[in-house]
C-alpha cells in the first residue's frame, strides 16, 4: 500500500522544512507525480501547506498551450484535487474545471487567451515544484525563475547551465535535487520488496507512510547538514553524499551520517 502516492508524498515531506506560514506554493505538472504532490500538500503537510497554483499543458487545435489553475485564496483542498484527478482519468478537458461544481472556486488562465498568462515556472512564489518532466528550467528561462525554493519533483527538471545561472545569483534559490526530493517512490518499492520476503510483516498504509516520512526526513537532514558542513548548496551536498556512500561501500568503510 502507498506506492502510487509515495513520490508525491515524499516531495511534500522535503518541502515542509522550507514552508512558512503564508508561503506561496506552485506545482508544474498534474500527472502521476504532480497530482499526488498536490493531493498530499494538505494531508502529508500536516494541513499547513497552501497550494496556490498548478500549471499544465492542454492540447488545442493540434498544438499545446500552457494552462494554469489557481485559487485567489491560495488553498486547493484535497477534495478539489481528488475531483481534478478523477476528471483527468475520465479525460475531461481542463480536469473538469468550468463544468464540475466541485471545482467552481478554481480559476483558469490559458496561454493565448488570458493576456496576463505567465508560465507557472515564472510565477513569483516561495516554493516551486517542477513535477512535469526533464529540462524545463534552462539557460533560456533561468533568469525568469523567481521562486525562492525549488523542489525537483520530476527527474532532471533543471539543466546544468541553469544550475550555474541560478547558483551564481546574489541570492540563489534553495534547490532540493531529484535524487533527494522524489526518492519516495523507490523507497516504498524497497519497503515492498522487504515485505515480500516476510508475508507476516505486511504493512498497512499508515505504517508505510510513517516509515516513508522517517526515511525522507533523515535523508534530507543528512544532506542539509552536509551542505552546511561543506559550505555548499544542497544539490552539490546530495551528490557528495552519494559519492561518500559509494566510496565507503567500495572500501568496506562505514560512512558516518549516510
mmCIF file of N, CA, C and O in Angstrom, residues 121-212:
data_model
loop_
_atom_site.group_PDB
_atom_site.id
_atom_site.type_symbol
_atom_site.label_atom_id
_atom_site.label_comp_id
_atom_site.label_asym_id
_atom_site.label_seq_id
_atom_site.Cartn_x
_atom_site.Cartn_y
_atom_site.Cartn_z
ATOM 1 N N UNK A 121 6.253 28.247 -14.161
ATOM 2 C CA UNK A 121 7.646 28.285 -13.716
ATOM 3 C C UNK A 121 8.105 29.697 -13.385
ATOM 4 O O UNK A 121 9.044 29.888 -12.598
ATOM 5 N N UNK A 122 7.461 30.677 -13.986
ATOM 6 C CA UNK A 122 7.891 32.069 -13.818
ATOM 7 C C UNK A 122 7.069 32.822 -12.777
ATOM 8 O O UNK A 122 7.265 34.018 -12.587
ATOM 9 N N UNK A 123 6.197 32.134 -12.086
ATOM 10 C CA UNK A 123 5.383 32.806 -11.071
ATOM 11 C C UNK A 123 6.251 33.212 -9.886
ATOM 12 O O UNK A 123 7.231 32.545 -9.542
ATOM 13 N N UNK A 124 5.870 34.303 -9.273
ATOM 14 C CA UNK A 124 6.580 34.797 -8.090
ATOM 15 C C UNK A 124 6.040 34.054 -6.869
ATOM 16 O O UNK A 124 5.085 34.490 -6.225
ATOM 17 N N UNK A 125 6.649 32.907 -6.569
ATOM 18 C CA UNK A 125 6.197 32.078 -5.453
ATOM 19 C C UNK A 125 7.377 31.804 -4.520
ATOM 20 O O UNK A 125 8.539 31.987 -4.879
ATOM 21 N N UNK A 126 7.059 31.346 -3.337
ATOM 22 C CA UNK A 126 8.108 30.987 -2.387
ATOM 23 C C UNK A 126 8.687 29.618 -2.709
ATOM 24 O O UNK A 126 9.895 29.408 -2.616
ATOM 25 N N UNK A 127 7.809 28.682 -3.086
ATOM 26 C CA UNK A 127 8.247 27.321 -3.364
ATOM 27 C C UNK A 127 7.675 26.856 -4.700
ATOM 28 O O UNK A 127 6.465 26.884 -4.911
ATOM 29 N N UNK A 128 8.559 26.442 -5.591
ATOM 30 C CA UNK A 128 8.169 25.924 -6.905
ATOM 31 C C UNK A 128 8.530 24.451 -6.968
ATOM 32 O O UNK A 128 9.654 24.066 -6.635
ATOM 33 N N UNK A 129 7.576 23.625 -7.415
ATOM 34 C CA UNK A 129 7.813 22.192 -7.549
ATOM 35 C C UNK A 129 7.629 21.789 -9.008
ATOM 36 O O UNK A 129 6.505 21.529 -9.454
ATOM 37 N N UNK A 130 8.703 21.773 -9.803
ATOM 38 C CA UNK A 130 8.575 21.300 -11.186
ATOM 39 C C UNK A 130 8.447 19.780 -11.194
ATOM 40 O O UNK A 130 9.392 19.066 -10.860
ATOM 41 N N UNK A 131 7.257 19.292 -11.564
ATOM 42 C CA UNK A 131 6.975 17.858 -11.483
ATOM 43 C C UNK A 131 6.480 17.303 -12.808
ATOM 44 O O UNK A 131 5.830 16.253 -12.838
ATOM 45 N N UNK A 132 6.766 17.988 -13.900
ATOM 46 C CA UNK A 132 6.225 17.579 -15.197
ATOM 47 C C UNK A 132 7.189 16.747 -16.032
ATOM 48 O O UNK A 132 6.787 15.800 -16.706
ATOM 49 N N UNK A 133 8.464 17.094 -16.016
ATOM 50 C CA UNK A 133 9.406 16.395 -16.872
ATOM 51 C C UNK A 133 10.779 17.021 -16.804
ATOM 52 O O UNK A 133 10.999 18.014 -16.092
ATOM 53 N N UNK A 134 11.733 16.485 -17.573
ATOM 54 C CA UNK A 134 13.111 16.979 -17.520
ATOM 55 C C UNK A 134 13.320 18.265 -18.324
ATOM 56 O O UNK A 134 12.535 18.610 -19.196
ATOM 57 N N UNK A 135 14.379 18.968 -17.965
ATOM 58 C CA UNK A 135 14.889 20.119 -18.724
ATOM 59 C C UNK A 135 13.842 21.202 -18.977
ATOM 60 O O UNK A 135 13.708 21.708 -20.086
ATOM 61 N N UNK A 136 13.110 21.566 -17.954
ATOM 62 C CA UNK A 136 12.117 22.633 -18.111
ATOM 63 C C UNK A 136 12.670 23.983 -17.657
ATOM 64 O O UNK A 136 12.157 25.029 -18.052
ATOM 65 N N UNK A 137 13.708 23.962 -16.833
ATOM 66 C CA UNK A 137 14.405 25.195 -16.454
ATOM 67 C C UNK A 137 15.777 25.140 -17.109
ATOM 68 O O UNK A 137 16.604 24.284 -16.791
ATOM 69 N N UNK A 138 15.998 26.042 -18.047
ATOM 70 C CA UNK A 138 17.194 26.015 -18.880
ATOM 71 C C UNK A 138 17.892 27.373 -18.841
ATOM 72 O O UNK A 138 17.435 28.301 -18.176
ATOM 73 N N UNK A 139 18.969 27.472 -19.586
ATOM 74 C CA UNK A 139 19.677 28.757 -19.640
ATOM 75 C C UNK A 139 18.816 29.830 -20.291
ATOM 76 O O UNK A 139 19.038 31.029 -20.079
ATOM 77 N N UNK A 140 17.807 29.414 -21.077
ATOM 78 C CA UNK A 140 16.933 30.385 -21.742
ATOM 79 C C UNK A 140 15.919 31.015 -20.793
ATOM 80 O O UNK A 140 15.530 32.160 -20.975
ATOM 81 N N UNK A 141 15.478 30.279 -19.778
ATOM 82 C CA UNK A 141 14.450 30.851 -18.890
ATOM 83 C C UNK A 141 14.884 30.967 -17.431
ATOM 84 O O UNK A 141 14.103 31.410 -16.590
ATOM 85 N N UNK A 142 16.129 30.593 -17.134
ATOM 86 C CA UNK A 142 16.588 30.631 -15.742
ATOM 87 C C UNK A 142 16.469 32.032 -15.141
ATOM 88 O O UNK A 142 16.151 32.181 -13.952
ATOM 89 N N UNK A 143 16.683 33.053 -15.949
ATOM 90 C CA UNK A 143 16.631 34.426 -15.431
ATOM 91 C C UNK A 143 15.202 34.847 -15.077
ATOM 92 O O UNK A 143 15.005 35.854 -14.394
ATOM 93 N N UNK A 144 14.216 34.070 -15.512
ATOM 94 C CA UNK A 144 12.821 34.393 -15.219
ATOM 95 C C UNK A 144 12.292 33.666 -13.986
ATOM 96 O O UNK A 144 11.163 33.907 -13.570
ATOM 97 N N UNK A 145 13.096 32.776 -13.423
ATOM 98 C CA UNK A 145 12.659 31.998 -12.257
ATOM 99 C C UNK A 145 12.748 32.880 -11.013
ATOM 100 O O UNK A 145 13.820 33.362 -10.653
ATOM 101 N N UNK A 146 11.613 33.066 -10.354
ATOM 102 C CA UNK A 146 11.546 33.950 -9.193
ATOM 103 C C UNK A 146 11.397 33.194 -7.873
ATOM 104 O O UNK A 146 11.512 33.802 -6.798
ATOM 105 N N UNK A 147 11.146 31.908 -7.929
ATOM 106 C CA UNK A 147 10.925 31.123 -6.711
ATOM 107 C C UNK A 147 12.142 31.157 -5.806
ATOM 108 O O UNK A 147 13.286 31.085 -6.272
ATOM 109 N N UNK A 148 11.896 31.241 -4.509
ATOM 110 C CA UNK A 148 12.981 31.249 -3.529
ATOM 111 C C UNK A 148 13.473 29.834 -3.211
ATOM 112 O O UNK A 148 14.609 29.650 -2.777
ATOM 113 N N UNK A 149 12.618 28.850 -3.434
ATOM 114 C CA UNK A 149 12.973 27.448 -3.204
ATOM 115 C C UNK A 149 12.417 26.616 -4.352
ATOM 116 O O UNK A 149 11.284 26.833 -4.782
ATOM 117 N N UNK A 150 13.216 25.685 -4.849
ATOM 118 C CA UNK A 150 12.785 24.787 -5.916
ATOM 119 C C UNK A 150 12.965 23.355 -5.437
ATOM 120 O O UNK A 150 14.060 22.951 -5.043
ATOM 121 N N UNK A 151 11.872 22.603 -5.461
ATOM 122 C CA UNK A 151 11.896 21.186 -5.079
ATOM 123 C C UNK A 151 11.720 20.373 -6.360
ATOM 124 O O UNK A 151 10.673 20.431 -6.996
ATOM 125 N N UNK A 152 12.729 19.615 -6.737
ATOM 126 C CA UNK A 152 12.685 18.896 -8.013
ATOM 127 C C UNK A 152 11.809 17.641 -7.916
ATOM 128 O O UNK A 152 12.263 16.580 -7.497
ATOM 129 N N UNK A 153 10.563 17.775 -8.333
ATOM 130 C CA UNK A 153 9.649 16.643 -8.318
ATOM 131 C C UNK A 153 9.889 15.693 -9.469
ATOM 132 O O UNK A 153 9.808 14.472 -9.323
ATOM 133 N N UNK A 154 10.188 16.239 -10.635
ATOM 134 C CA UNK A 154 10.498 15.425 -11.813
ATOM 135 C C UNK A 154 11.973 15.056 -11.807
ATOM 136 O O UNK A 154 12.765 15.585 -11.022
ATOM 137 N N UNK A 155 12.357 14.164 -12.705
ATOM 138 C CA UNK A 155 13.768 13.827 -12.868
ATOM 139 C C UNK A 155 14.439 14.860 -13.773
ATOM 140 O O UNK A 155 13.995 15.091 -14.898
ATOM 141 N N UNK A 156 15.474 15.489 -13.266
ATOM 142 C CA UNK A 156 16.265 16.411 -14.068
ATOM 143 C C UNK A 156 15.531 17.598 -14.643
ATOM 144 O O UNK A 156 15.733 17.922 -15.820
ATOM 145 N N UNK A 157 14.710 18.303 -13.870
ATOM 146 C CA UNK A 157 13.986 19.447 -14.442
ATOM 147 C C UNK A 157 14.859 20.672 -14.689
ATOM 148 O O UNK A 157 14.456 21.581 -15.410
ATOM 149 N N UNK A 158 16.061 20.700 -14.104
ATOM 150 C CA UNK A 158 16.957 21.846 -14.265
ATOM 151 C C UNK A 158 18.210 21.391 -14.990
ATOM 152 O O UNK A 158 18.862 20.421 -14.582
ATOM 153 N N UNK A 159 18.571 22.084 -16.042
ATOM 154 C CA UNK A 159 19.776 21.718 -16.791
ATOM 155 C C UNK A 159 21.022 22.213 -16.059
ATOM 156 O O UNK A 159 20.950 23.133 -15.239
ATOM 157 N N UNK A 160 22.197 21.627 -16.361
ATOM 158 C CA UNK A 160 23.440 22.085 -15.721
ATOM 159 C C UNK A 160 23.699 23.573 -15.924
ATOM 160 O O UNK A 160 24.149 24.271 -15.005
ATOM 161 N N UNK A 161 23.412 24.074 -17.124
ATOM 162 C CA UNK A 161 23.634 25.500 -17.396
ATOM 163 C C UNK A 161 22.722 26.370 -16.529
ATOM 164 O O UNK A 161 23.142 27.429 -16.032
ATOM 165 N N UNK A 162 21.492 25.907 -16.335
ATOM 166 C CA UNK A 162 20.556 26.662 -15.500
ATOM 167 C C UNK A 162 20.977 26.636 -14.038
ATOM 168 O O UNK A 162 20.851 27.644 -13.328
ATOM 169 N N UNK A 163 21.494 25.496 -13.578
ATOM 170 C CA UNK A 163 22.021 25.433 -12.209
ATOM 171 C C UNK A 163 23.062 26.530 -12.002
ATOM 172 O O UNK A 163 23.047 27.246 -10.999
ATOM 173 N N UNK A 164 23.979 26.635 -12.944
ATOM 174 C CA UNK A 164 25.051 27.623 -12.829
ATOM 175 C C UNK A 164 24.488 29.028 -12.726
ATOM 176 O O UNK A 164 24.905 29.829 -11.872
ATOM 177 N N UNK A 165 23.537 29.355 -13.584
ATOM 178 C CA UNK A 165 22.938 30.687 -13.567
ATOM 179 C C UNK A 165 22.192 30.945 -12.261
ATOM 180 O O UNK A 165 22.271 32.050 -11.697
ATOM 181 N N UNK A 166 21.469 29.956 -11.781
ATOM 182 C CA UNK A 166 20.697 30.132 -10.547
ATOM 183 C C UNK A 166 21.612 30.275 -9.339
ATOM 184 O O UNK A 166 21.408 31.148 -8.482
ATOM 185 N N UNK A 167 22.652 29.445 -9.256
ATOM 186 C CA UNK A 167 23.532 29.479 -8.089
ATOM 187 C C UNK A 167 24.490 30.669 -8.100
ATOM 188 O O UNK A 167 25.049 31.029 -7.060
ATOM 189 N N UNK A 168 24.672 31.287 -9.254
ATOM 190 C CA UNK A 168 25.552 32.453 -9.329
ATOM 191 C C UNK A 168 24.844 33.760 -9.004
ATOM 192 O O UNK A 168 25.456 34.830 -9.034
ATOM 193 N N UNK A 169 23.570 33.689 -8.694
ATOM 194 C CA UNK A 169 22.849 34.889 -8.294
ATOM 195 C C UNK A 169 23.361 35.403 -6.947
ATOM 196 O O UNK A 169 23.921 34.652 -6.143
ATOM 197 N N UNK A 170 23.109 36.674 -6.694
ATOM 198 C CA UNK A 170 23.473 37.250 -5.398
ATOM 199 C C UNK A 170 22.728 36.536 -4.282
ATOM 200 O O UNK A 170 23.296 36.262 -3.212
ATOM 201 N N UNK A 171 21.442 36.244 -4.521
ATOM 202 C CA UNK A 171 20.632 35.486 -3.566
ATOM 203 C C UNK A 171 20.084 34.242 -4.269
ATOM 204 O O UNK A 171 18.937 34.234 -4.736
ATOM 205 N N UNK A 172 20.883 33.189 -4.374
ATOM 206 C CA UNK A 172 20.456 31.996 -5.103
ATOM 207 C C UNK A 172 19.324 31.266 -4.379
ATOM 208 O O UNK A 172 19.220 31.316 -3.148
ATOM 209 N N UNK A 173 18.474 30.596 -5.129
ATOM 210 C CA UNK A 173 17.390 29.839 -4.501
ATOM 211 C C UNK A 173 17.922 28.574 -3.842
ATOM 212 O O UNK A 173 18.974 28.054 -4.223
ATOM 213 N N UNK A 174 17.204 28.093 -2.841
ATOM 214 C CA UNK A 174 17.475 26.759 -2.322
ATOM 215 C C UNK A 174 16.893 25.762 -3.320
ATOM 216 O O UNK A 174 15.757 25.929 -3.778
ATOM 217 N N UNK A 175 17.660 24.755 -3.660
ATOM 218 C CA UNK A 175 17.181 23.732 -4.593
ATOM 219 C C UNK A 175 17.399 22.362 -3.975
ATOM 220 O O UNK A 175 18.510 22.026 -3.550
ATOM 221 N N UNK A 176 16.329 21.571 -3.903
ATOM 222 C CA UNK A 176 16.446 20.186 -3.451
ATOM 223 C C UNK A 176 16.414 19.312 -4.697
ATOM 224 O O UNK A 176 15.405 19.295 -5.420
ATOM 225 N N UNK A 177 17.500 18.596 -4.993
ATOM 226 C CA UNK A 177 17.575 17.834 -6.244
ATOM 227 C C UNK A 177 16.685 16.605 -6.260
ATOM 228 O O UNK A 177 16.243 16.107 -5.215
ATOM 229 N N UNK A 178 16.453 16.112 -7.463
ATOM 230 C CA UNK A 178 15.564 14.969 -7.649
ATOM 231 C C UNK A 178 15.992 13.739 -6.864
ATOM 232 O O UNK A 178 15.143 13.000 -6.350
ATOM 233 N N UNK A 179 17.294 13.488 -6.731
ATOM 234 C CA UNK A 179 17.734 12.270 -6.049
ATOM 235 C C UNK A 179 17.360 12.269 -4.573
ATOM 236 O O UNK A 179 17.363 11.215 -3.924
ATOM 237 N N UNK A 180 17.011 13.436 -4.042
ATOM 238 C CA UNK A 180 16.518 13.532 -2.674
ATOM 239 C C UNK A 180 14.999 13.693 -2.680
ATOM 240 O O UNK A 180 14.265 12.961 -2.011
ATOM 241 N N UNK A 181 14.516 14.655 -3.471
ATOM 242 C CA UNK A 181 13.106 15.057 -3.393
ATOM 243 C C UNK A 181 12.134 13.992 -3.865
ATOM 244 O O UNK A 181 11.071 13.801 -3.258
ATOM 245 N N UNK A 182 12.448 13.299 -4.953
ATOM 246 C CA UNK A 182 11.454 12.347 -5.481
ATOM 247 C C UNK A 182 11.824 10.893 -5.202
ATOM 248 O O UNK A 182 11.411 9.973 -5.910
ATOM 249 N N UNK A 183 12.573 10.683 -4.124
ATOM 250 C CA UNK A 183 13.003 9.330 -3.772
ATOM 251 C C UNK A 183 11.920 8.522 -3.067
ATOM 252 O O UNK A 183 12.132 7.349 -2.750
ATOM 253 N N UNK A 184 10.758 9.113 -2.821
ATOM 254 C CA UNK A 184 9.702 8.409 -2.103
ATOM 255 C C UNK A 184 9.223 7.152 -2.807
ATOM 256 O O UNK A 184 8.950 6.133 -2.166
ATOM 257 N N UNK A 185 9.132 7.213 -4.131
ATOM 258 C CA UNK A 185 8.645 6.067 -4.887
ATOM 259 C C UNK A 185 9.555 4.857 -4.771
ATOM 260 O O UNK A 185 9.109 3.746 -4.458
ATOM 261 N N UNK A 186 10.843 5.065 -4.993
ATOM 262 C CA UNK A 186 11.784 3.948 -4.929
ATOM 263 C C UNK A 186 11.931 3.456 -3.496
ATOM 264 O O UNK A 186 12.169 2.271 -3.252
ATOM 265 N N UNK A 187 11.752 4.371 -2.529
ATOM 266 C CA UNK A 187 11.840 3.977 -1.122
ATOM 267 C C UNK A 187 10.712 3.014 -0.754
ATOM 268 O O UNK A 187 10.937 1.983 -0.108
ATOM 269 N N UNK A 188 9.487 3.333 -1.181
ATOM 270 C CA UNK A 188 8.363 2.453 -0.875
ATOM 271 C C UNK A 188 8.474 1.151 -1.672
ATOM 272 O O UNK A 188 8.059 0.090 -1.191
ATOM 273 N N UNK A 189 9.054 1.194 -2.859
ATOM 274 C CA UNK A 189 9.299 -0.054 -3.599
ATOM 275 C C UNK A 189 10.248 -0.952 -2.802
ATOM 276 O O UNK A 189 10.077 -2.181 -2.767
ATOM 277 N N UNK A 190 11.216 -0.347 -2.158
ATOM 278 C CA UNK A 190 12.140 -1.101 -1.304
ATOM 279 C C UNK A 190 11.389 -1.708 -0.113
ATOM 280 O O UNK A 190 11.601 -2.870 0.241
ATOM 281 N N UNK A 191 10.478 -0.909 0.469
ATOM 282 C CA UNK A 191 9.664 -1.439 1.565
ATOM 283 C C UNK A 191 8.879 -2.667 1.099
ATOM 284 O O UNK A 191 8.786 -3.675 1.812
ATOM 285 N N UNK A 192 8.303 -2.580 -0.099
ATOM 286 C CA UNK A 192 7.500 -3.685 -0.633
ATOM 287 C C UNK A 192 8.352 -4.930 -0.860
ATOM 288 O O UNK A 192 7.896 -6.053 -0.611
ATOM 289 N N UNK A 193 9.578 -4.723 -1.322
ATOM 290 C CA UNK A 193 10.471 -5.854 -1.556
ATOM 291 C C UNK A 193 10.791 -6.552 -0.234
ATOM 292 O O UNK A 193 10.781 -7.788 -0.147
ATOM 293 N N UNK A 194 11.041 -5.773 0.800
ATOM 294 C CA UNK A 194 11.326 -6.354 2.114
ATOM 295 C C UNK A 194 10.130 -7.165 2.624
ATOM 296 O O UNK A 194 10.300 -8.258 3.166
ATOM 297 N N UNK A 195 8.936 -6.621 2.426
ATOM 298 C CA UNK A 195 7.734 -7.304 2.910
ATOM 299 C C UNK A 195 7.451 -8.583 2.119
ATOM 300 O O UNK A 195 6.855 -9.529 2.647
ATOM 301 N N UNK A 196 7.863 -8.603 0.859
ATOM 302 C CA UNK A 196 7.633 -9.787 0.028
ATOM 303 C C UNK A 196 8.355 -11.004 0.587
ATOM 304 O O UNK A 196 7.924 -12.145 0.402
ATOM 305 N N UNK A 197 9.479 -10.760 1.282
ATOM 306 C CA UNK A 197 10.237 -11.845 1.882
ATOM 307 C C UNK A 197 9.752 -12.173 3.293
ATOM 308 O O UNK A 197 10.260 -13.085 3.933
ATOM 309 N N UNK A 198 8.778 -11.387 3.763
ATOM 310 C CA UNK A 198 8.248 -11.602 5.110
ATOM 311 C C UNK A 198 6.743 -11.338 5.097
ATOM 312 O O UNK A 198 6.290 -10.299 5.589
ATOM 313 N N UNK A 199 5.951 -12.241 4.509
ATOM 314 C CA UNK A 199 4.500 -12.029 4.363
ATOM 315 C C UNK A 199 3.793 -11.697 5.672
ATOM 316 O O UNK A 199 2.816 -10.959 5.684
ATOM 317 N N UNK A 200 4.274 -12.212 6.780
ATOM 318 C CA UNK A 200 3.633 -11.933 8.066
ATOM 319 C C UNK A 200 3.847 -10.485 8.493
ATOM 320 O O UNK A 200 3.144 -9.991 9.373
ATOM 321 N N UNK A 201 4.827 -9.862 7.901
ATOM 322 C CA UNK A 201 5.132 -8.485 8.307
ATOM 323 C C UNK A 201 4.588 -7.442 7.357
ATOM 324 O O UNK A 201 5.116 -6.341 7.278
ATOM 325 N N UNK A 202 3.543 -7.761 6.601
ATOM 326 C CA UNK A 202 2.984 -6.809 5.640
ATOM 327 C C UNK A 202 2.450 -5.573 6.355
ATOM 328 O O UNK A 202 1.730 -5.666 7.341
ATOM 329 N N UNK A 203 2.830 -4.394 5.826
ATOM 330 C CA UNK A 203 2.453 -3.127 6.444
ATOM 331 C C UNK A 203 1.124 -2.628 5.901
ATOM 332 O O UNK A 203 0.794 -2.840 4.734
ATOM 333 N N UNK A 204 0.396 -1.901 6.729
ATOM 334 C CA UNK A 204 -0.779 -1.193 6.234
ATOM 335 C C UNK A 204 -0.337 0.176 5.728
ATOM 336 O O UNK A 204 0.848 0.548 5.823
ATOM 337 N N UNK A 205 -1.272 0.943 5.179
ATOM 338 C CA UNK A 205 -0.936 2.234 4.578
ATOM 339 C C UNK A 205 -0.333 3.184 5.605
ATOM 340 O O UNK A 205 0.652 3.882 5.314
ATOM 341 N N UNK A 206 -0.893 3.222 6.788
ATOM 342 C CA UNK A 206 -0.388 4.141 7.812
ATOM 343 C C UNK A 206 1.064 3.840 8.175
ATOM 344 O O UNK A 206 1.890 4.748 8.301
ATOM 345 N N UNK A 207 1.390 2.568 8.314
ATOM 346 C CA UNK A 207 2.772 2.183 8.631
ATOM 347 C C UNK A 207 3.703 2.581 7.487
ATOM 348 O O UNK A 207 4.812 3.099 7.719
ATOM 349 N N UNK A 208 3.270 2.358 6.256
ATOM 350 C CA UNK A 208 4.092 2.730 5.097
ATOM 351 C C UNK A 208 4.364 4.227 5.089
ATOM 352 O O UNK A 208 5.504 4.663 4.863
ATOM 353 N N UNK A 209 3.351 5.022 5.331
ATOM 354 C CA UNK A 209 3.511 6.471 5.346
ATOM 355 C C UNK A 209 4.445 6.924 6.464
ATOM 356 O O UNK A 209 5.268 7.822 6.273
ATOM 357 N N UNK A 210 4.318 6.304 7.625
ATOM 358 C CA UNK A 210 5.192 6.650 8.753
ATOM 359 C C UNK A 210 6.645 6.327 8.447
ATOM 360 O O UNK A 210 7.539 7.144 8.691
ATOM 361 N N UNK A 211 6.876 5.127 7.893
ATOM 362 C CA UNK A 211 8.241 4.713 7.579
ATOM 363 C C UNK A 211 8.836 5.581 6.471
ATOM 364 O O UNK A 211 10.029 5.906 6.493
ATOM 365 N N UNK A 212 7.997 5.964 5.499
ATOM 366 C CA UNK A 212 8.466 6.841 4.428
ATOM 367 C C UNK A 212 8.893 8.185 4.994
ATOM 368 O O UNK A 212 9.952 8.722 4.612
#
